[in-house]
mmCIF file of N, CA and C in Angstrom:
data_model
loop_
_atom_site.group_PDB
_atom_site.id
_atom_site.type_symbol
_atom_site.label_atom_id
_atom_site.label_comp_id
_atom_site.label_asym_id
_atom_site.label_seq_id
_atom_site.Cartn_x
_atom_site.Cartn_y
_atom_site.Cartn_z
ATOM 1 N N UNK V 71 0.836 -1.179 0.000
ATOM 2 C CA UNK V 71 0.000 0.000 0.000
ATOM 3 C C UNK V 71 0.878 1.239 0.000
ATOM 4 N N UNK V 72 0.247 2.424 -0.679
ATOM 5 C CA UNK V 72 1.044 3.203 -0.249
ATOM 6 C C UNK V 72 0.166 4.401 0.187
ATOM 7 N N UNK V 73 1.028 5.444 0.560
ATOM 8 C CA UNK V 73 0.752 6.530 1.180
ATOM 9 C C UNK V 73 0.932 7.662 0.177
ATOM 10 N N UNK V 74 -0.420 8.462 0.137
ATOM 11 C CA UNK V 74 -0.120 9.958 -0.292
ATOM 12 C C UNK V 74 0.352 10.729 0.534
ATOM 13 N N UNK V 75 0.145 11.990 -0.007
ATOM 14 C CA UNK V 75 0.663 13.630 1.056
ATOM 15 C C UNK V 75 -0.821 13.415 2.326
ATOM 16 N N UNK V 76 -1.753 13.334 1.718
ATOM 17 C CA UNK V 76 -3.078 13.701 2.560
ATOM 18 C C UNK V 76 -3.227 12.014 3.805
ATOM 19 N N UNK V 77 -2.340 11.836 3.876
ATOM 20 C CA UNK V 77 -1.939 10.760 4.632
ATOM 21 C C UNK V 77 -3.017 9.410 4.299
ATOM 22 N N UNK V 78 -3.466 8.945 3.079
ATOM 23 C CA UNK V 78 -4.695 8.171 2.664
ATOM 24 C C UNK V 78 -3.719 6.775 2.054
ATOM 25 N N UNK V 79 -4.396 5.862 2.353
ATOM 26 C CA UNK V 79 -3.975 4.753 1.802
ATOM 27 C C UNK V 79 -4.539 4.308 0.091
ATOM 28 N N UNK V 80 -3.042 4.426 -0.629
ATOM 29 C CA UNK V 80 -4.436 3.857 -2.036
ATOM 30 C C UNK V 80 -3.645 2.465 -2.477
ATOM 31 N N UNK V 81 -4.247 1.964 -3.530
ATOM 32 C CA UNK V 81 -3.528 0.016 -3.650
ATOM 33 C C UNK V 81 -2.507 0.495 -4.651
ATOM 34 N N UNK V 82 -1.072 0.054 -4.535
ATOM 35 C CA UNK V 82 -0.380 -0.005 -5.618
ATOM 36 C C UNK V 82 -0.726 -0.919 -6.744
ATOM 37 N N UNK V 83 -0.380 -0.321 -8.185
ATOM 38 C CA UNK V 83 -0.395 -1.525 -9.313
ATOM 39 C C UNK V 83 0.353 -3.012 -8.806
ATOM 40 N N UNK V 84 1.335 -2.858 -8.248
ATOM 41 C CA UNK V 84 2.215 -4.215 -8.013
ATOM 42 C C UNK V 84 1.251 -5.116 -7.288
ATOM 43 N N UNK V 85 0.150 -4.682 -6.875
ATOM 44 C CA UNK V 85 -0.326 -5.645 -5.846
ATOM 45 C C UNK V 85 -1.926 -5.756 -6.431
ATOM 46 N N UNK V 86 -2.044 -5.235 -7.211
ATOM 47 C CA UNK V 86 -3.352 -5.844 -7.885
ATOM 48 C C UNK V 86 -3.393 -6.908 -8.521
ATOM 49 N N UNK V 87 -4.071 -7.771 -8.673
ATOM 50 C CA UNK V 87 -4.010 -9.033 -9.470
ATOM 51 C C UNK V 87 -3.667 -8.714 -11.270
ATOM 52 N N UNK V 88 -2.891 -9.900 -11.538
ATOM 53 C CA UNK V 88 -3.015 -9.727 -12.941
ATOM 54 C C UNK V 88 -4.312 -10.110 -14.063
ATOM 55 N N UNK V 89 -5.224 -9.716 -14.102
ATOM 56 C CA UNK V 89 -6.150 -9.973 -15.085
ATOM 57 C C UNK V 89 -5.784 -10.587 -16.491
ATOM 58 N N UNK V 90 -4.600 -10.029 -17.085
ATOM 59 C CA UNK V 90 -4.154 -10.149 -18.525
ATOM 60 C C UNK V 90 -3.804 -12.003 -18.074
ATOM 61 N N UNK V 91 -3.109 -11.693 -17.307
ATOM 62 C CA UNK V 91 -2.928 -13.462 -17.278
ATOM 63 C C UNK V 91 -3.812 -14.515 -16.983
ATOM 64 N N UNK V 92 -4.825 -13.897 -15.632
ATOM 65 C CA UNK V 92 -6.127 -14.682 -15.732
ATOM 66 C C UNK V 92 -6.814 -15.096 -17.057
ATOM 67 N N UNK V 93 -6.923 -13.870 -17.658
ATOM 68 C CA UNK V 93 -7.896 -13.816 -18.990
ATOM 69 C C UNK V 93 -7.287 -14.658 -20.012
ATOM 70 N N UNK V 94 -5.780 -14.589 -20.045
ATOM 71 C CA UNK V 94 -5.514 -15.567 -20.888
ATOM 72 C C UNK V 94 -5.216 -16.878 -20.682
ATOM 73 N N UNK V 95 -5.238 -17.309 -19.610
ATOM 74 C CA UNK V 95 -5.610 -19.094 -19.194
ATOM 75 C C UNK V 95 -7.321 -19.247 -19.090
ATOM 76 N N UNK V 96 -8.457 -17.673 -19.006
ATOM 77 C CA UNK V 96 -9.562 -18.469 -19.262
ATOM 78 C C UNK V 96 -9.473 -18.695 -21.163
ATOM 79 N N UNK V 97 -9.096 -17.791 -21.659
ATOM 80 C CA UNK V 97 -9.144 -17.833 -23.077
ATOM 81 C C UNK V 97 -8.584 -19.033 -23.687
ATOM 82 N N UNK V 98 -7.425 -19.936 -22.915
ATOM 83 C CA UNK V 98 -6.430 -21.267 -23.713
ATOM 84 C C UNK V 98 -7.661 -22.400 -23.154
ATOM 85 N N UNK V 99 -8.644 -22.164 -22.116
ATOM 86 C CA UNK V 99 -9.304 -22.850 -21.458
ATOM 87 C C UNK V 99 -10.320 -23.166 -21.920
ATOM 88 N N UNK V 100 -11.129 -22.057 -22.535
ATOM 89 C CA UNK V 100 -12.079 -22.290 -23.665
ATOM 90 C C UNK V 100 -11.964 -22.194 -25.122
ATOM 91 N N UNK V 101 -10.659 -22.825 -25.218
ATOM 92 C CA UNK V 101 -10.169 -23.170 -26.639
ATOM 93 C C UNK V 101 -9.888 -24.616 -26.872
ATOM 94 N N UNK V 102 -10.254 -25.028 -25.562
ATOM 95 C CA UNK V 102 -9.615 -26.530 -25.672
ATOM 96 C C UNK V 102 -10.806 -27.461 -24.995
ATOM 97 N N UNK V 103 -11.501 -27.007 -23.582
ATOM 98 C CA UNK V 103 -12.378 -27.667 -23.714
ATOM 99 C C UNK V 103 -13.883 -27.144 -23.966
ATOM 100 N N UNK V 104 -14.948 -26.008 -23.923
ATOM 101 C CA UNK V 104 -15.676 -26.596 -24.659
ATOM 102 C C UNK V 104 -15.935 -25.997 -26.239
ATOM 103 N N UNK V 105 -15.337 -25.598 -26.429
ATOM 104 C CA UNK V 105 -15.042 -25.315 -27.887
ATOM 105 C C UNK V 105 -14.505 -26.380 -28.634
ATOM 106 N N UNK V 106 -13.074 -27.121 -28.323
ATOM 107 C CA UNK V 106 -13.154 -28.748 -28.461
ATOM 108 C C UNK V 106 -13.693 -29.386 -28.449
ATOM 109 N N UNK V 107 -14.770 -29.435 -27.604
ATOM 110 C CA UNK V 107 -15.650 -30.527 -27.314
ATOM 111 C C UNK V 107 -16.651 -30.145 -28.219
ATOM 112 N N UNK V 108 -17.176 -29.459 -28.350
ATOM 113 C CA UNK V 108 -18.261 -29.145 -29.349
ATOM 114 C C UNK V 108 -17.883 -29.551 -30.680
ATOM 115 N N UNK V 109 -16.502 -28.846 -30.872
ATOM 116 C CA UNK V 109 -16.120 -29.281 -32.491
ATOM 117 C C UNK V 109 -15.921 -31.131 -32.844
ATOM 118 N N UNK V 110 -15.640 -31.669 -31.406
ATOM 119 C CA UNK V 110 -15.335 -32.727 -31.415
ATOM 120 C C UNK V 110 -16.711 -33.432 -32.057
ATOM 121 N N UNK V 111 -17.803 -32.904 -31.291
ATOM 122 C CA UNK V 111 -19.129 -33.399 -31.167
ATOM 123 C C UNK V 111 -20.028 -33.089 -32.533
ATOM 124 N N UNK V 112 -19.863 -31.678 -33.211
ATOM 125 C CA UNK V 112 -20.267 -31.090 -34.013
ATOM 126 C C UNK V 112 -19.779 -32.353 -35.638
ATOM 127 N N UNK V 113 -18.569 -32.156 -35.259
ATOM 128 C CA UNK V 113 -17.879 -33.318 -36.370
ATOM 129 C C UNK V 113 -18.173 -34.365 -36.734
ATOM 130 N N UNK V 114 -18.333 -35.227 -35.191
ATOM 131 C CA UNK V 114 -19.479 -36.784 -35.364
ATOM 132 C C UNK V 114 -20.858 -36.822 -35.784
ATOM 133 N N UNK V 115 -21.749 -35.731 -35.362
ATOM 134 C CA UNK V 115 -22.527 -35.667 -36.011
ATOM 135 C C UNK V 115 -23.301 -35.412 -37.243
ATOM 136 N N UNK V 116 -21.859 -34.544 -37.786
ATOM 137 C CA UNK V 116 -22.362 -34.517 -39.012
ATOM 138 C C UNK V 116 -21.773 -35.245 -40.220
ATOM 139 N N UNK V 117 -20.925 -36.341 -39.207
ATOM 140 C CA UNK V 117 -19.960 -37.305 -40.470
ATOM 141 C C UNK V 117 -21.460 -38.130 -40.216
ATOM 142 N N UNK V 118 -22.580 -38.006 -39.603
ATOM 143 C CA UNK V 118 -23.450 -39.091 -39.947
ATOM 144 C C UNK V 118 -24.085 -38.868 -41.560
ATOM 145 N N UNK V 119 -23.533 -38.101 -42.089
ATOM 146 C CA UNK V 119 -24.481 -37.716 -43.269
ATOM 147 C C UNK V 119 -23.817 -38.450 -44.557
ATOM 148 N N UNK V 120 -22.454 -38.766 -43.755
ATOM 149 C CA UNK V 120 -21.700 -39.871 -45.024
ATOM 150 C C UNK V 120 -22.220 -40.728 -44.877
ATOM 151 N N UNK V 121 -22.994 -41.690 -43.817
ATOM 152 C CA UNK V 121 -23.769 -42.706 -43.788
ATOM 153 C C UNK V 121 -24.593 -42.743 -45.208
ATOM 154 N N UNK V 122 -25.761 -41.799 -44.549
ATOM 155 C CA UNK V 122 -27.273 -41.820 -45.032
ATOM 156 C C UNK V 122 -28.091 -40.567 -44.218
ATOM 157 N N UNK V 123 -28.892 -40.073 -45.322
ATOM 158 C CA UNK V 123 -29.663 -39.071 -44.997
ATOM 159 C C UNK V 123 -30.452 -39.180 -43.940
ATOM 160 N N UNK V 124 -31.093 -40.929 -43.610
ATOM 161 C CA UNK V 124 -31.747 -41.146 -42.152
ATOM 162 C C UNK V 124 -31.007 -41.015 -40.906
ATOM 163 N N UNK V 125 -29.902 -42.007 -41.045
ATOM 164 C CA UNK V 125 -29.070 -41.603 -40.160
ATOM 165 C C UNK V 125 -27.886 -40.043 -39.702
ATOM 166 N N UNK V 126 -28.189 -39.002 -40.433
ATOM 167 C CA UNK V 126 -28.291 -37.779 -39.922
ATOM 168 C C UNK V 126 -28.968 -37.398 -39.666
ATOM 169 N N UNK V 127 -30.010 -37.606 -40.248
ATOM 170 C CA UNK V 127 -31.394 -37.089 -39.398
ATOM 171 C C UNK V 127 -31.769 -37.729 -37.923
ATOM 172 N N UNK V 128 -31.411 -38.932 -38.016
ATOM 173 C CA UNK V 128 -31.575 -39.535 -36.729
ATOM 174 C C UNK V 128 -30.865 -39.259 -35.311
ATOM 175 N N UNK V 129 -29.496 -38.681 -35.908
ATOM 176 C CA UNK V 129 -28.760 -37.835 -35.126
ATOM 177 C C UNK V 129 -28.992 -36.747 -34.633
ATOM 178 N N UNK V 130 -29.712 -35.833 -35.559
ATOM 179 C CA UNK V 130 -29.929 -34.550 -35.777
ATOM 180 C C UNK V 130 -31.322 -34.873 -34.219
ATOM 181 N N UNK V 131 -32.047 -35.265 -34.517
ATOM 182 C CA UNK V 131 -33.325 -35.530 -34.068
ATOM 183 C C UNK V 131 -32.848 -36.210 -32.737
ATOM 184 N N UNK V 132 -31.470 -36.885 -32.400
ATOM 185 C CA UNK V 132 -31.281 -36.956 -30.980
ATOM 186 C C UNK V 132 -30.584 -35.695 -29.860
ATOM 187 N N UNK V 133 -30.224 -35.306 -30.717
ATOM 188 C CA UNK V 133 -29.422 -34.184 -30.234
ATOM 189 C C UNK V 133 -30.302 -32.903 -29.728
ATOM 190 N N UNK V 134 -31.848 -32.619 -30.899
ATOM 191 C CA UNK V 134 -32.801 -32.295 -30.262
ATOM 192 C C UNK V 134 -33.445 -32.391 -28.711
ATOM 193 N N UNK V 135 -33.194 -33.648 -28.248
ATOM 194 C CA UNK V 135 -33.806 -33.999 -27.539
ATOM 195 C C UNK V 135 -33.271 -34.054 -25.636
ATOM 196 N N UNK V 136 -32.547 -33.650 -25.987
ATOM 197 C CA UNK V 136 -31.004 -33.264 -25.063
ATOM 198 C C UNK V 136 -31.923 -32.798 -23.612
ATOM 199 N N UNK V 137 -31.979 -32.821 -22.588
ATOM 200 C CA UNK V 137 -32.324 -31.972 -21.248
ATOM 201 C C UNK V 137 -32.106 -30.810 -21.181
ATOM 202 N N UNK V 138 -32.649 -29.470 -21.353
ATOM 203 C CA UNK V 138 -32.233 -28.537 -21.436
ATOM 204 C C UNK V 138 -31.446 -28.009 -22.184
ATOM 205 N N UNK V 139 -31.443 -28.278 -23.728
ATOM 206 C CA UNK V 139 -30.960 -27.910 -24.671
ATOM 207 C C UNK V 139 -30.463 -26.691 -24.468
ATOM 208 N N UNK V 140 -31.483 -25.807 -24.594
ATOM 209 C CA UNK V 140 -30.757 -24.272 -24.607
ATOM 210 C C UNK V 140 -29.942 -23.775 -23.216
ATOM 211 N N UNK V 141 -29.773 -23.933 -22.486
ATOM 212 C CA UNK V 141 -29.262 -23.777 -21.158
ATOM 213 C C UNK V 141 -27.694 -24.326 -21.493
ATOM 214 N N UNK V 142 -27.612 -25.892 -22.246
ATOM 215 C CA UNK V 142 -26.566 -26.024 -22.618
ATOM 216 C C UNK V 142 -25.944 -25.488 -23.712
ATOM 217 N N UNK V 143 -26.863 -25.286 -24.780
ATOM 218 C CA UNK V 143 -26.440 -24.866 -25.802
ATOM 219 C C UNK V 143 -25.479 -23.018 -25.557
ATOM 220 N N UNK V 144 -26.374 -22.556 -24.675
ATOM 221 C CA UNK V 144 -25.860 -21.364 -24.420
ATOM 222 C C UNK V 144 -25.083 -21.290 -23.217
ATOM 223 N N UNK V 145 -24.561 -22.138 -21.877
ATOM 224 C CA UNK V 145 -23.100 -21.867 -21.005
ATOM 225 C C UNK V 145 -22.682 -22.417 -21.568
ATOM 226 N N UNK V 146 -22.608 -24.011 -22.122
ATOM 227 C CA UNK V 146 -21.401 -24.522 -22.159
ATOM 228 C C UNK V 146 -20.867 -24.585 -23.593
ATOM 229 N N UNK V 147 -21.683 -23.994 -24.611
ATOM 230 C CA UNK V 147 -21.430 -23.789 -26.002
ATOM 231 C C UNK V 147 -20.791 -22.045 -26.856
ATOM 232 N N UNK V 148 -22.443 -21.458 -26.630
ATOM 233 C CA UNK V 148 -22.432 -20.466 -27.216
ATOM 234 C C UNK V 148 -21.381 -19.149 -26.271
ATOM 235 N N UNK V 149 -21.737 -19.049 -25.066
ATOM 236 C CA UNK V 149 -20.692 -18.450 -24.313
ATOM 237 C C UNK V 149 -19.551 -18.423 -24.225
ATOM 238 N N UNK V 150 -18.817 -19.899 -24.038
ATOM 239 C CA UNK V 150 -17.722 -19.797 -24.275
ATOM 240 C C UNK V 150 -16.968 -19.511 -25.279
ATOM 241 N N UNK V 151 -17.646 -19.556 -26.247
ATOM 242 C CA UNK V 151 -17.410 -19.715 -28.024
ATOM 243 C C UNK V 151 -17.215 -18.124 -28.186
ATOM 244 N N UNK V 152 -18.022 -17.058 -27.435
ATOM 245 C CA UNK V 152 -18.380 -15.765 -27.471
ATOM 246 C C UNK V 152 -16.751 -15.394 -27.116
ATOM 247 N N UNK V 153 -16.789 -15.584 -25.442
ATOM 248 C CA UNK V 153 -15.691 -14.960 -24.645
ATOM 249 C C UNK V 153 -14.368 -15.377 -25.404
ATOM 250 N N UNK V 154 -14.178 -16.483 -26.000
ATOM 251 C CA UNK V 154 -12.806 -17.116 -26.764
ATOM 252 C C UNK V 154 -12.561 -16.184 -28.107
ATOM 253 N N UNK V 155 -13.592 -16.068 -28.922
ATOM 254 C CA UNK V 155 -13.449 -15.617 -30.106
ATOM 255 C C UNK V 155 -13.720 -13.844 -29.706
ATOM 256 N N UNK V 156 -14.011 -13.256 -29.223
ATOM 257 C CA UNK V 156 -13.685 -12.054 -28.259
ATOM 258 C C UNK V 156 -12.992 -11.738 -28.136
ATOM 259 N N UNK V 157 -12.035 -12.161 -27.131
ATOM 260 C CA UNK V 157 -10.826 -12.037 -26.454
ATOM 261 C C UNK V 157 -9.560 -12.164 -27.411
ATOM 262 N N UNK V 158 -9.943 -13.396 -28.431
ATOM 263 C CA UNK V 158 -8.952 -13.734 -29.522
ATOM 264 C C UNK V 158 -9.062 -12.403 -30.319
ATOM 265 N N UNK V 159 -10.113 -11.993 -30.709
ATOM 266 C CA UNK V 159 -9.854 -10.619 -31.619
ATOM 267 C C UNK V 159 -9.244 -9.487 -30.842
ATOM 268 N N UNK V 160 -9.890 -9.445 -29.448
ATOM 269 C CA UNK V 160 -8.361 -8.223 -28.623
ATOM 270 C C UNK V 160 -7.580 -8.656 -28.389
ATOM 271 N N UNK V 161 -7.163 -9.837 -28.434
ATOM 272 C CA UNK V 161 -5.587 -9.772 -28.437
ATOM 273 C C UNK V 161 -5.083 -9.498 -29.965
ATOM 274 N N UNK V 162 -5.602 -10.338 -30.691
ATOM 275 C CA UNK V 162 -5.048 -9.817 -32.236
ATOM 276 C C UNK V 162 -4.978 -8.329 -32.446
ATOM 277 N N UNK V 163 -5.769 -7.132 -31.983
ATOM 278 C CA UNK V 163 -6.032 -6.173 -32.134
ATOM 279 C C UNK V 163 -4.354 -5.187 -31.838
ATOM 280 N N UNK V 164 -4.495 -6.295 -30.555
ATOM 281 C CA UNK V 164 -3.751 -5.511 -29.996
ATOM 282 C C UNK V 164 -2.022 -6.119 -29.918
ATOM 283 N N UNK V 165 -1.911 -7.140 -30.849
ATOM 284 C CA UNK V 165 -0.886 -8.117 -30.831
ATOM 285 C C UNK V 165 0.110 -7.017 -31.996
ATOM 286 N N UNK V 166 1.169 -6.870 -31.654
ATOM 287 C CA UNK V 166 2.235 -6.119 -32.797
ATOM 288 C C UNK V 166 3.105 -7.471 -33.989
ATOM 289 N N UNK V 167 2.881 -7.357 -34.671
ATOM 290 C CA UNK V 167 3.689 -8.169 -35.759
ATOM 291 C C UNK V 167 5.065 -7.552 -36.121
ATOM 292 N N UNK V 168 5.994 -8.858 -35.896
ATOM 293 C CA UNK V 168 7.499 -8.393 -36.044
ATOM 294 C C UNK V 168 8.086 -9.199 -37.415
ATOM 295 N N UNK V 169 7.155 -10.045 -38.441
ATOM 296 C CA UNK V 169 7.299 -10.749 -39.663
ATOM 297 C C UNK V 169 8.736 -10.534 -40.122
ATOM 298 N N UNK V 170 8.650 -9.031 -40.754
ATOM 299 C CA UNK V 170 9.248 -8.415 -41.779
ATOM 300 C C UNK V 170 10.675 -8.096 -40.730
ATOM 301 N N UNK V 171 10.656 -7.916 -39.296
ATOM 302 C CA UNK V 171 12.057 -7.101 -39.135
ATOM 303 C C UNK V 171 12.472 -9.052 -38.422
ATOM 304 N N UNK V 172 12.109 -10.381 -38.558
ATOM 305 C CA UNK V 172 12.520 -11.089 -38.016
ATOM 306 C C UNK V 172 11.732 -12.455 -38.665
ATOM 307 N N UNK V 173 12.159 -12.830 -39.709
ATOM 308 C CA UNK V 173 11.122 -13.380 -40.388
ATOM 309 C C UNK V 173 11.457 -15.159 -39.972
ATOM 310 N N UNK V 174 11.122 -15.575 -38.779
ATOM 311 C CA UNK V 174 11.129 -16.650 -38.405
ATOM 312 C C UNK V 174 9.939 -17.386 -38.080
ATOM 313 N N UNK V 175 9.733 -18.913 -38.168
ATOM 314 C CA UNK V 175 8.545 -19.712 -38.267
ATOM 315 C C UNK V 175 8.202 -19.471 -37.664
ATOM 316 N N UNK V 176 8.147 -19.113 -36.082
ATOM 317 C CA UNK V 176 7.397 -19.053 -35.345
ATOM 318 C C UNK V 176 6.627 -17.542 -35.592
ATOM 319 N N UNK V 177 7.303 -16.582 -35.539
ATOM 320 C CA UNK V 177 6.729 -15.579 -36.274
ATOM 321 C C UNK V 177 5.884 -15.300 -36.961
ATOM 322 N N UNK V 178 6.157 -16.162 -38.141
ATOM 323 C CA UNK V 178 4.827 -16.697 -38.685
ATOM 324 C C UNK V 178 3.559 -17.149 -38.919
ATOM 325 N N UNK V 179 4.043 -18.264 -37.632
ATOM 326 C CA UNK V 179 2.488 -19.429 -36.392
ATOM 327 C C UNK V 179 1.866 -18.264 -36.322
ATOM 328 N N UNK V 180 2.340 -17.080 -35.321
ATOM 329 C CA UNK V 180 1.790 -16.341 -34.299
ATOM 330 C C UNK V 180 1.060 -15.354 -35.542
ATOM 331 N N UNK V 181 1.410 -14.915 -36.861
ATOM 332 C CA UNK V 181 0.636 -14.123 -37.785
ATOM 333 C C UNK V 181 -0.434 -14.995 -38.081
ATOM 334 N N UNK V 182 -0.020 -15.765 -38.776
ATOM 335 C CA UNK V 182 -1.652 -17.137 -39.296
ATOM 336 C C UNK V 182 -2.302 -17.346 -38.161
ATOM 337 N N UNK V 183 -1.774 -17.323 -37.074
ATOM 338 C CA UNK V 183 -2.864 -18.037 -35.913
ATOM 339 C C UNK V 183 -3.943 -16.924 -35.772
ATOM 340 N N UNK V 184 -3.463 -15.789 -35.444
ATOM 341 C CA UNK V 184 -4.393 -14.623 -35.319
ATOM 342 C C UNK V 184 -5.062 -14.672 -36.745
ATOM 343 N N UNK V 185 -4.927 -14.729 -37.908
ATOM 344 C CA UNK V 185 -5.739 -14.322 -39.252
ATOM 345 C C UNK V 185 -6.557 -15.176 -39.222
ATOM 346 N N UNK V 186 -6.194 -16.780 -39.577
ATOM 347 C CA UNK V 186 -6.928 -17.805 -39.270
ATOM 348 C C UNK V 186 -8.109 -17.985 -37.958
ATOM 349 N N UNK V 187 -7.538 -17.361 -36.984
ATOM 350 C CA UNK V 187 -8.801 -17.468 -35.884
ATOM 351 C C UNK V 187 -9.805 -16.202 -36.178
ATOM 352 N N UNK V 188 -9.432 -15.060 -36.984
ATOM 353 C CA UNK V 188 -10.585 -14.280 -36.966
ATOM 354 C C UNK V 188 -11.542 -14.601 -38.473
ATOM 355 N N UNK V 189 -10.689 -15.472 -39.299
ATOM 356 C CA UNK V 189 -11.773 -16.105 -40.115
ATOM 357 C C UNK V 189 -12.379 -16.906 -39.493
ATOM 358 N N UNK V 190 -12.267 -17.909 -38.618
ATOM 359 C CA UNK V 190 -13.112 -18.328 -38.142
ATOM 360 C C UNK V 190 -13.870 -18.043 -37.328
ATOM 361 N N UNK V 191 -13.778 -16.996 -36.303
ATOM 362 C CA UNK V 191 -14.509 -16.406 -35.955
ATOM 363 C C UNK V 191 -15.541 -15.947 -37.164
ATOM 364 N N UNK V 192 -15.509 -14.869 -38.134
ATOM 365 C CA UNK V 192 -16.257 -14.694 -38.620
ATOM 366 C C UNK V 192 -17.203 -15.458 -39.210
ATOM 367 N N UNK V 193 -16.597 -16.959 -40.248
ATOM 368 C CA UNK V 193 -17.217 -17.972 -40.037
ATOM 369 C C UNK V 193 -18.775 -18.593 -39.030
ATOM 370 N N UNK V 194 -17.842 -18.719 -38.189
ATOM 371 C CA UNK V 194 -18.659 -19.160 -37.180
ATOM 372 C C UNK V 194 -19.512 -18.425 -36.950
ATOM 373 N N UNK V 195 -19.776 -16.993 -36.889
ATOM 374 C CA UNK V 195 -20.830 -16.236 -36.619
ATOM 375 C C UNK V 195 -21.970 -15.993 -37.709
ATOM 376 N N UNK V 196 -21.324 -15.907 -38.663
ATOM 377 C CA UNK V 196 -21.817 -16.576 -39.935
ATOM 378 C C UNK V 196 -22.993 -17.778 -40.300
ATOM 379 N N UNK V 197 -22.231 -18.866 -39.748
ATOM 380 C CA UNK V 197 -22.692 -20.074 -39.587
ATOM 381 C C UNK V 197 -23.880 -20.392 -38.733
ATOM 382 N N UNK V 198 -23.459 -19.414 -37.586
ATOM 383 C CA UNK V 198 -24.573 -19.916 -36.954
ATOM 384 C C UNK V 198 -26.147 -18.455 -36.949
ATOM 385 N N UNK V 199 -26.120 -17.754 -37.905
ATOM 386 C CA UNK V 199 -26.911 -16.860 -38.167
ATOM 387 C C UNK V 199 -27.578 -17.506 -39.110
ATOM 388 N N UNK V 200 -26.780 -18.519 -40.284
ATOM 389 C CA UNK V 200 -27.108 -18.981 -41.098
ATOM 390 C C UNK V 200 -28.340 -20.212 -41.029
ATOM 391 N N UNK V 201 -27.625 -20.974 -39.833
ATOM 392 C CA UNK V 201 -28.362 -22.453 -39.641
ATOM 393 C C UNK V 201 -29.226 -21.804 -38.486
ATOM 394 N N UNK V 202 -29.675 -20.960 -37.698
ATOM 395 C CA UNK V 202 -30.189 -20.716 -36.861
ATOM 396 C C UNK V 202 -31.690 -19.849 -36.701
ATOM 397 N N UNK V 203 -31.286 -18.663 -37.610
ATOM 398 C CA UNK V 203 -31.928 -17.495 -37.798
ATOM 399 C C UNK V 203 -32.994 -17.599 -39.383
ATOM 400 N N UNK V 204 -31.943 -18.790 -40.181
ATOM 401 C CA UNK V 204 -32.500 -18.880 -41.653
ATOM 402 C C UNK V 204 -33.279 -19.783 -41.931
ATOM 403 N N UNK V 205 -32.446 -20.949 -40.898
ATOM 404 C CA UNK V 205 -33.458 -22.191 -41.295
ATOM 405 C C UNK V 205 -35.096 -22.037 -41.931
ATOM 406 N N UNK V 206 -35.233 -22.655 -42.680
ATOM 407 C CA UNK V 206 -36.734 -22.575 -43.412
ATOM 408 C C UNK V 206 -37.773 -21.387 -42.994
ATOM 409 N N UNK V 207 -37.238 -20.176 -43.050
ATOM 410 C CA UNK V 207 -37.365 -19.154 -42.414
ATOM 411 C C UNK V 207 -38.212 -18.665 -41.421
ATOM 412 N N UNK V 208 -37.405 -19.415 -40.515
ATOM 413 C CA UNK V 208 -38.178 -19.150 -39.043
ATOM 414 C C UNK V 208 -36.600 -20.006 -38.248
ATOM 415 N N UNK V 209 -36.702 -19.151 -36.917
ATOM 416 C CA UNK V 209 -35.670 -19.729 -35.899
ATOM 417 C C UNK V 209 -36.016 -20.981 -35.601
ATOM 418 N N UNK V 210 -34.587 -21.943 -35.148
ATOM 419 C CA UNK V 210 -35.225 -23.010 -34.818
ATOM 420 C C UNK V 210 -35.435 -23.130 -33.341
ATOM 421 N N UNK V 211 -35.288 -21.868 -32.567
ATOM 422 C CA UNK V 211 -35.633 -22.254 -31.490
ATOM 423 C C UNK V 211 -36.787 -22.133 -30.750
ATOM 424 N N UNK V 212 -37.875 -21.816 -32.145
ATOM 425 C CA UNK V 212 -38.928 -21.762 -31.498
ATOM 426 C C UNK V 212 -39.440 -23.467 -31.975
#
C-alpha cells in the first residue's frame, strides 16, 4: 500500500491481481475444452451424413432432444465460443507483428494463428446466423 501527502492509503499496481494473465488461461481454457468438445461433437454428427440421410437425421433428431438444450447450448457452447473468439480478436487487435524485421517460423504461427482465428470467428458467426436465424425461415428455437 502506499501513502499519499493527505496521509490516505491507495492500492499499488504491483499488488493488484493480474487480469491479462487470468484472462488468458480463461481464453487457452475455452479453446480446448468446450469449444473442443463441441467441435469434437459437431464433427461426429455430421460425419453421420456420409452414412445416409436417415441416419443424420436420426442424429440430428437426438441431439434435439437433449435436457435442457438451450441452457446447454448457451453456457457450455455459445458463451464460451463468445468470450474465446472475443478475447482472440483483442488480443489480435492488440498483438504487434514483427514478420518483416525477423522473419522466423514461429513468427509466422503467431501471424496465421491470429488471421486464421478471426476467419473463423467470422465464419462461425456466420454459420450460426445462417443455420439458426434462416433455417426454413423461421428460428429453430422456437
Amino acid at each position: 500500500m502506499l501513502c499519499d501527502p493527505a496521509g490516505t492509503y491507495a492500492a499499488s499496481t504491483a499488488t493488484r491481481p493480474d487480469t491479462s494473465y487470468l484472462l488468458r488461461k480463461l481464453h487457452s481454457f475455452t479453446g480446448i475444452l468446450p469449444v473442443g468438445a463441441f467441435l469434437a461433437e459437431h464433427f461426429w454428427s455430421n460425419s453421420a451424413a456420409l452414412v445416409s440421410a436417415e441416419k443424420y437425421n436420426t442424429v440430428s433428431q437426438e441431439l434435439q432432444t437433449i435436457p435442457f438444450r438451450l441452457i446447454v447450448e448457451w453456457g457450455a457452447i455459445l458463451l464460451p465460443m463468445l468470450f474465446h473468439g472475443g478475447y482472440g480478436v483483442y488480443i489480435w487487435l492488440r498483438g504487434k507483428s514483427n514478420v518483416s524485421a525477423y522473419p522466423w517460423v514461429g513468427n509466422w504461427l503467431y501471424l496465421t494463428q491470429r488471421y486464421t482465428g478471426l476467419i473463423a470467428f467470422a465464419y462461425i458467426g456466420w454459420h450460426l446466423y445462417t443455420e439458426r436465424s434462416l433455417t426454413h425461415g423461421r428460428s429453430t428455437y422456437a
